[in-house]
Amino acid sequence: MLPNALQPNETDHVPVLGEEVRSYLAVRPGDVVVDATFGAGGHAELLAAELQGRGKLVAIDRDPTVRPYFERLRRRIGVQARFLRGDFSTVLSQLAGNGSRADAILLDLGVSSMQVDRPGRGFSYAVDAPLDMRMDPSAEPSAAELVNEASERELATIFRRYGEERYAKQIARAILKRRRSAPLERTGELVETIKAAMPAPARFGAGHPAKRVFQALRIAVNDELGELERALPAAVEMLRPGGRLAVISFHSLEDRMVKRFMRAEERGCVCPPEFPICACGREPMVRVLTRKAVRPSPRETALNPRAASARLRVAEKT
């Protein structure tokens, strides 16, 4: 049976790098904490505990099914809490533009465990389900619409850019051939098409043969990289001086974007190297606290294999 979104349970979400996030964000009583990717609230609960009954928690998520998790947490934590539904880049920009300020902001990127574990959402290649993959069920397009309407070149570009799929062209061609007979509407149909397009050695290599294509479609459907690119400057703007931004990413595309953004904001000056003195007057906005990305411990990875690819980067506003 599918888990019931209205009856959340304690095993739905294990917060990745939870202790590291708690330590780096260093939340104090009275702070304003923003969990911009609330999910099932695992990180939010850890951070709210640090408020010790004084402060405010702002939870953001585009997925309407997380609301029951928020309500359950709100009743338990004993601090002022507010849930804002929407894309985190949009909500953070609106909050910053309205003058709202925060002491700690967390972005836990990618798809949440509860979304993957609910077959009806179509995120998993391991279970046959409707081909959807939308974090916000009301948004467009769905994965099915993208797969059935995009051109061969567009699909190959998505698979290559977002999934680093070696056989992107062959898979895109196979999808177009199959959809001429009937549209692809289920994850199982897409998995079959991917497998058939790949040479036998690749089908039996490391990992599931559909993993990279599913990742690429999910990123494209939810505009995940665009969301991140827009959210990072909004988050820094919203932070008070001394406030901290923590970002957990799960693949190299996200991690590189976060790393480059934080380093650029730390550098400040954007004048060409040949300028003898700074002419732009741009001051450093942050101080990077993690020179290398923080990774899960072997113990955490053993207990929660999904944490294996996680990378945490943290910066403090100057």
XYZ file of C-alpha atoms in Angstrom:
318
model
C 0.000 0.000 0.000
C 1.110 3.566 -0.640
C 2.033 5.579 2.455
C -0.739 8.001 3.387
C 0.399 11.632 3.166
C -2.125 12.515 5.856
C -0.613 10.045 8.302
C 3.125 10.817 8.422
C 5.290 8.469 10.404
C 8.687 8.775 12.037
C 10.527 6.713 9.441
C 9.612 8.855 6.440
C 12.746 10.984 6.553
C 16.193 10.650 8.098
C 17.918 14.057 7.983
C 21.172 13.725 6.064
C 24.251 15.232 7.767
C 21.941 16.304 10.588
C 24.582 16.779 13.272
C 26.888 18.592 10.880
C 24.087 20.962 9.844
C 23.217 21.616 13.485
C 26.838 22.309 14.374
C 27.625 24.613 11.439
C 24.424 26.648 11.596
C 24.950 27.166 15.341
C 21.346 28.208 15.993
C 20.788 30.093 19.257
C 17.635 30.849 21.269
C 15.780 33.760 19.723
C 17.064 33.170 16.170
C 14.965 33.086 13.010
C 15.565 29.783 11.200
C 14.486 29.085 7.613
C 14.265 25.523 6.343
C 13.709 26.285 2.669
C 13.243 22.628 1.679
C 11.118 21.363 4.555
C 10.177 17.888 3.295
C 9.237 15.746 6.265
C 10.848 18.191 8.690
C 13.825 16.165 9.902
C 16.332 19.019 9.715
C 13.754 21.558 10.899
C 13.151 19.563 14.063
C 16.867 19.422 14.865
C 17.255 23.167 14.355
C 14.054 24.095 16.187
C 15.317 22.226 19.254
C 18.273 24.631 19.369
C 15.862 27.559 19.738
C 14.913 26.254 23.199
C 11.429 27.702 23.004
C 12.503 31.187 21.843
C 12.699 32.184 18.205
C 10.943 31.448 14.933
C 10.923 28.680 12.351
C 9.951 29.375 8.744
C 9.311 26.260 6.641
C 9.182 26.419 2.831
C 8.223 23.666 0.399
C 6.577 23.471 -3.013
C 5.020 20.071 -2.268
C 1.548 20.473 -0.697
C 1.642 16.980 0.814
C 4.240 18.054 3.410
C 1.744 20.248 5.255
C 0.708 17.485 7.709
C 4.378 16.997 8.647
C 4.682 20.701 9.381
C 1.516 20.765 11.509
C 2.728 17.811 13.533
C 6.109 19.479 14.083
C 4.587 22.868 14.924
C 2.553 21.372 17.740
C 5.631 19.710 19.180
C 8.432 22.298 19.025
C 6.893 25.073 21.103
C 8.156 28.025 19.033
C 6.489 30.336 16.540
C 6.364 28.510 13.202
C 5.104 29.404 9.748
C 4.669 27.319 6.597
C 5.024 28.941 3.169
C 4.186 26.863 0.132
C 6.062 27.619 -3.056
C 9.359 27.330 -4.916
C 12.099 28.160 -2.452
C 13.759 30.630 -4.827
C 10.527 32.606 -5.199
C 9.666 32.568 -1.506
C 13.193 33.516 -0.392
C 13.247 36.378 -2.912
C 9.885 37.632 -1.680
C 10.916 37.423 1.963
C 14.200 39.211 1.312
C 12.436 41.869 -0.761
C 9.953 42.457 2.059
C 12.761 43.060 4.544
C 12.502 39.739 6.384
C 15.788 38.619 7.906
C 17.068 35.258 9.132
C 19.940 33.941 11.227
C 20.135 30.490 9.623
C 18.952 29.184 6.251
C 19.111 25.567 5.076
C 18.738 24.251 1.519
C 18.571 20.439 1.340
C 18.462 19.920 -2.416
C 17.055 17.174 -4.606
C 14.132 14.875 -4.071
C 13.116 13.919 -0.529
C 12.970 10.351 0.748
C 9.223 10.479 1.189
C 8.769 11.515 -2.456
C 10.969 8.670 -3.718
C 9.247 6.166 -1.441
C 5.783 6.997 -2.753
C 5.528 5.144 -6.070
C 2.613 7.242 -7.286
C 4.901 10.278 -7.547
C 6.872 8.615 -10.349
C 10.355 9.478 -9.078
C 11.604 5.912 -8.769
C 12.821 3.656 -11.549
C 12.425 0.651 -9.235
C 8.592 0.602 -9.236
C 6.153 0.901 -12.136
C 4.051 4.045 -11.655
C 2.681 7.045 -13.568
C 5.538 8.996 -15.155
C 5.262 12.235 -13.186
C 8.299 13.425 -11.103
C 6.795 16.805 -10.175
C 7.629 18.063 -6.693
C 4.650 20.399 -7.058
C 1.851 18.243 -8.525
C 0.164 21.330 -9.998
C 3.224 22.485 -11.966
C 3.947 21.834 -15.618
C 5.329 19.891 -17.350
C 5.257 16.388 -15.922
C 7.943 13.919 -16.905
C 5.455 12.203 -19.223
C 4.758 15.471 -21.042
C 8.453 16.179 -21.411
C 9.281 12.674 -22.654
C 6.417 12.654 -25.151
C 6.693 16.216 -26.468
C 10.388 17.164 -26.488
C 12.451 16.684 -29.627
C 15.162 14.056 -29.911
C 17.836 16.743 -29.606
C 16.183 18.285 -26.538
C 15.925 14.928 -24.785
C 19.527 13.999 -25.585
C 20.702 17.360 -24.241
C 18.747 16.884 -21.004
C 20.112 13.365 -20.481
C 23.667 14.462 -21.196
C 23.671 17.743 -19.289
C 21.724 16.779 -16.178
C 22.429 13.057 -16.001
C 25.848 12.826 -17.649
C 24.393 9.874 -19.552
C 26.874 8.344 -21.985
C 24.148 6.910 -24.237
C 21.971 10.046 -24.303
C 21.529 10.097 -28.098
C 20.662 6.413 -28.348
C 18.127 6.650 -25.513
C 16.505 9.784 -26.957
C 16.207 8.088 -30.351
C 14.644 5.004 -28.765
C 12.095 7.142 -26.907
C 10.999 8.857 -30.109
C 10.670 5.533 -31.879
C 8.545 4.059 -29.089
C 6.286 7.067 -28.669
C 5.317 6.918 -32.354
C 3.304 3.817 -31.464
C 1.939 5.083 -28.147
C 2.930 7.731 -25.587
C 5.081 6.675 -22.669
C 2.926 7.085 -19.579
C 4.577 4.903 -16.936
C 8.003 4.637 -15.359
C 8.213 0.965 -16.289
C 7.779 1.779 -19.979
C 10.580 4.344 -19.799
C 12.885 1.906 -17.988
C 12.275 -0.739 -20.687
C 13.042 1.798 -23.418
C 16.259 2.921 -21.715
C 17.488 -0.636 -21.252
C 16.743 -1.566 -24.844
C 18.718 1.421 -26.121
C 21.870 0.585 -24.168
C 24.505 -2.022 -25.054
C 24.432 -5.114 -22.859
C 27.646 -4.314 -20.879
C 26.221 -0.933 -19.864
C 22.951 -2.489 -18.711
C 24.794 -4.680 -16.253
C 27.350 -2.145 -15.056
C 27.408 -0.275 -11.761
C 24.028 1.045 -10.680
C 20.636 0.851 -12.338
C 20.760 1.600 -16.098
C 17.898 4.122 -15.785
C 19.369 6.044 -12.843
C 20.988 8.864 -14.805
C 18.045 9.428 -17.147
C 15.587 9.572 -14.240
C 17.838 12.045 -12.434
C 18.078 14.201 -15.549
C 14.313 14.218 -16.133
C 13.621 15.074 -12.494
C 16.046 18.001 -12.619
C 14.537 19.278 -15.867
C 10.902 18.834 -14.800
C 11.452 20.728 -11.538
C 13.989 23.263 -12.898
C 16.218 22.334 -9.976
C 19.380 24.072 -11.171
C 17.482 27.231 -12.092
C 15.841 27.184 -8.668
C 19.210 26.905 -6.967
C 20.803 29.642 -9.074
C 18.007 32.060 -8.164
C 17.800 31.028 -4.512
C 21.448 31.423 -3.483
C 21.674 35.230 -3.827
C 18.207 35.635 -2.271
C 19.289 33.563 0.732
C 22.439 35.637 1.260
C 20.412 38.837 0.966
C 17.972 37.595 3.595
C 20.654 36.678 6.141
C 21.594 39.058 8.909
C 25.330 39.780 9.318
C 26.735 36.717 11.056
C 23.882 34.562 9.775
C 24.725 31.299 8.069
C 23.638 29.500 4.913
C 23.999 25.710 4.680
C 23.426 23.834 1.419
C 23.287 20.050 1.035
C 23.629 18.829 -2.546
C 23.516 15.316 -3.963
C 25.205 15.536 -7.330
C 28.151 17.373 -8.851
C 26.101 19.880 -10.875
C 24.523 21.324 -7.741
C 27.687 21.127 -5.676
C 29.761 22.968 -8.289
C 27.164 25.723 -8.493
C 27.142 26.176 -4.701
C 30.947 26.078 -4.488
C 31.402 28.693 -7.222
C 28.727 30.970 -5.799
C 30.159 30.937 -2.286
C 33.700 31.520 -3.518
C 32.581 34.413 -5.729
C 30.642 36.004 -2.860
C 33.642 35.585 -0.572
C 36.025 37.166 -3.070
C 34.033 40.356 -3.447
C 36.048 42.254 -6.050
C 35.216 41.345 -9.661
C 37.764 43.599 -11.361
C 39.996 42.065 -14.056
C 43.299 40.703 -12.683
C 45.312 43.330 -14.561
C 43.695 46.203 -12.605
C 46.280 47.546 -10.102
C 43.575 48.512 -7.592
C 39.916 47.608 -7.131
C 37.607 49.832 -9.177
C 34.331 47.947 -8.650
C 34.125 48.570 -4.910
C 32.368 45.240 -4.370
C 32.843 43.966 -0.838
C 32.928 40.291 0.177
C 29.451 39.159 1.167
C 30.260 35.881 2.923
C 32.987 33.936 4.649
C 33.109 30.295 3.570
C 33.233 27.965 6.581
C 33.746 24.720 4.653
C 36.862 24.817 2.483
C 36.012 21.314 1.345
C 32.530 19.904 1.162
C 31.547 18.027 4.306
C 30.620 14.426 3.588
C 28.703 11.851 5.648
C 30.651 9.644 7.985
C 31.013 5.933 7.150
C 28.628 5.210 10.024
C 25.923 7.499 8.624
C 26.324 6.041 5.147
C 25.989 2.516 6.549
C 22.800 3.463 8.411
C 21.367 5.554 5.566
C 22.783 4.596 2.134
C 20.941 7.498 0.496
C 23.309 9.863 2.302
C 26.353 8.545 0.428
C 26.392 11.256 -2.257
C 25.551 14.180 0.050
C 27.838 17.236 0.205
C 27.439 20.091 2.699
C 28.790 23.597 2.168
C 28.316 26.472 4.623
C 28.963 30.213 4.447
C 28.542 33.022 6.978
C 27.380 36.478 5.942
C 29.964 39.172 6.664
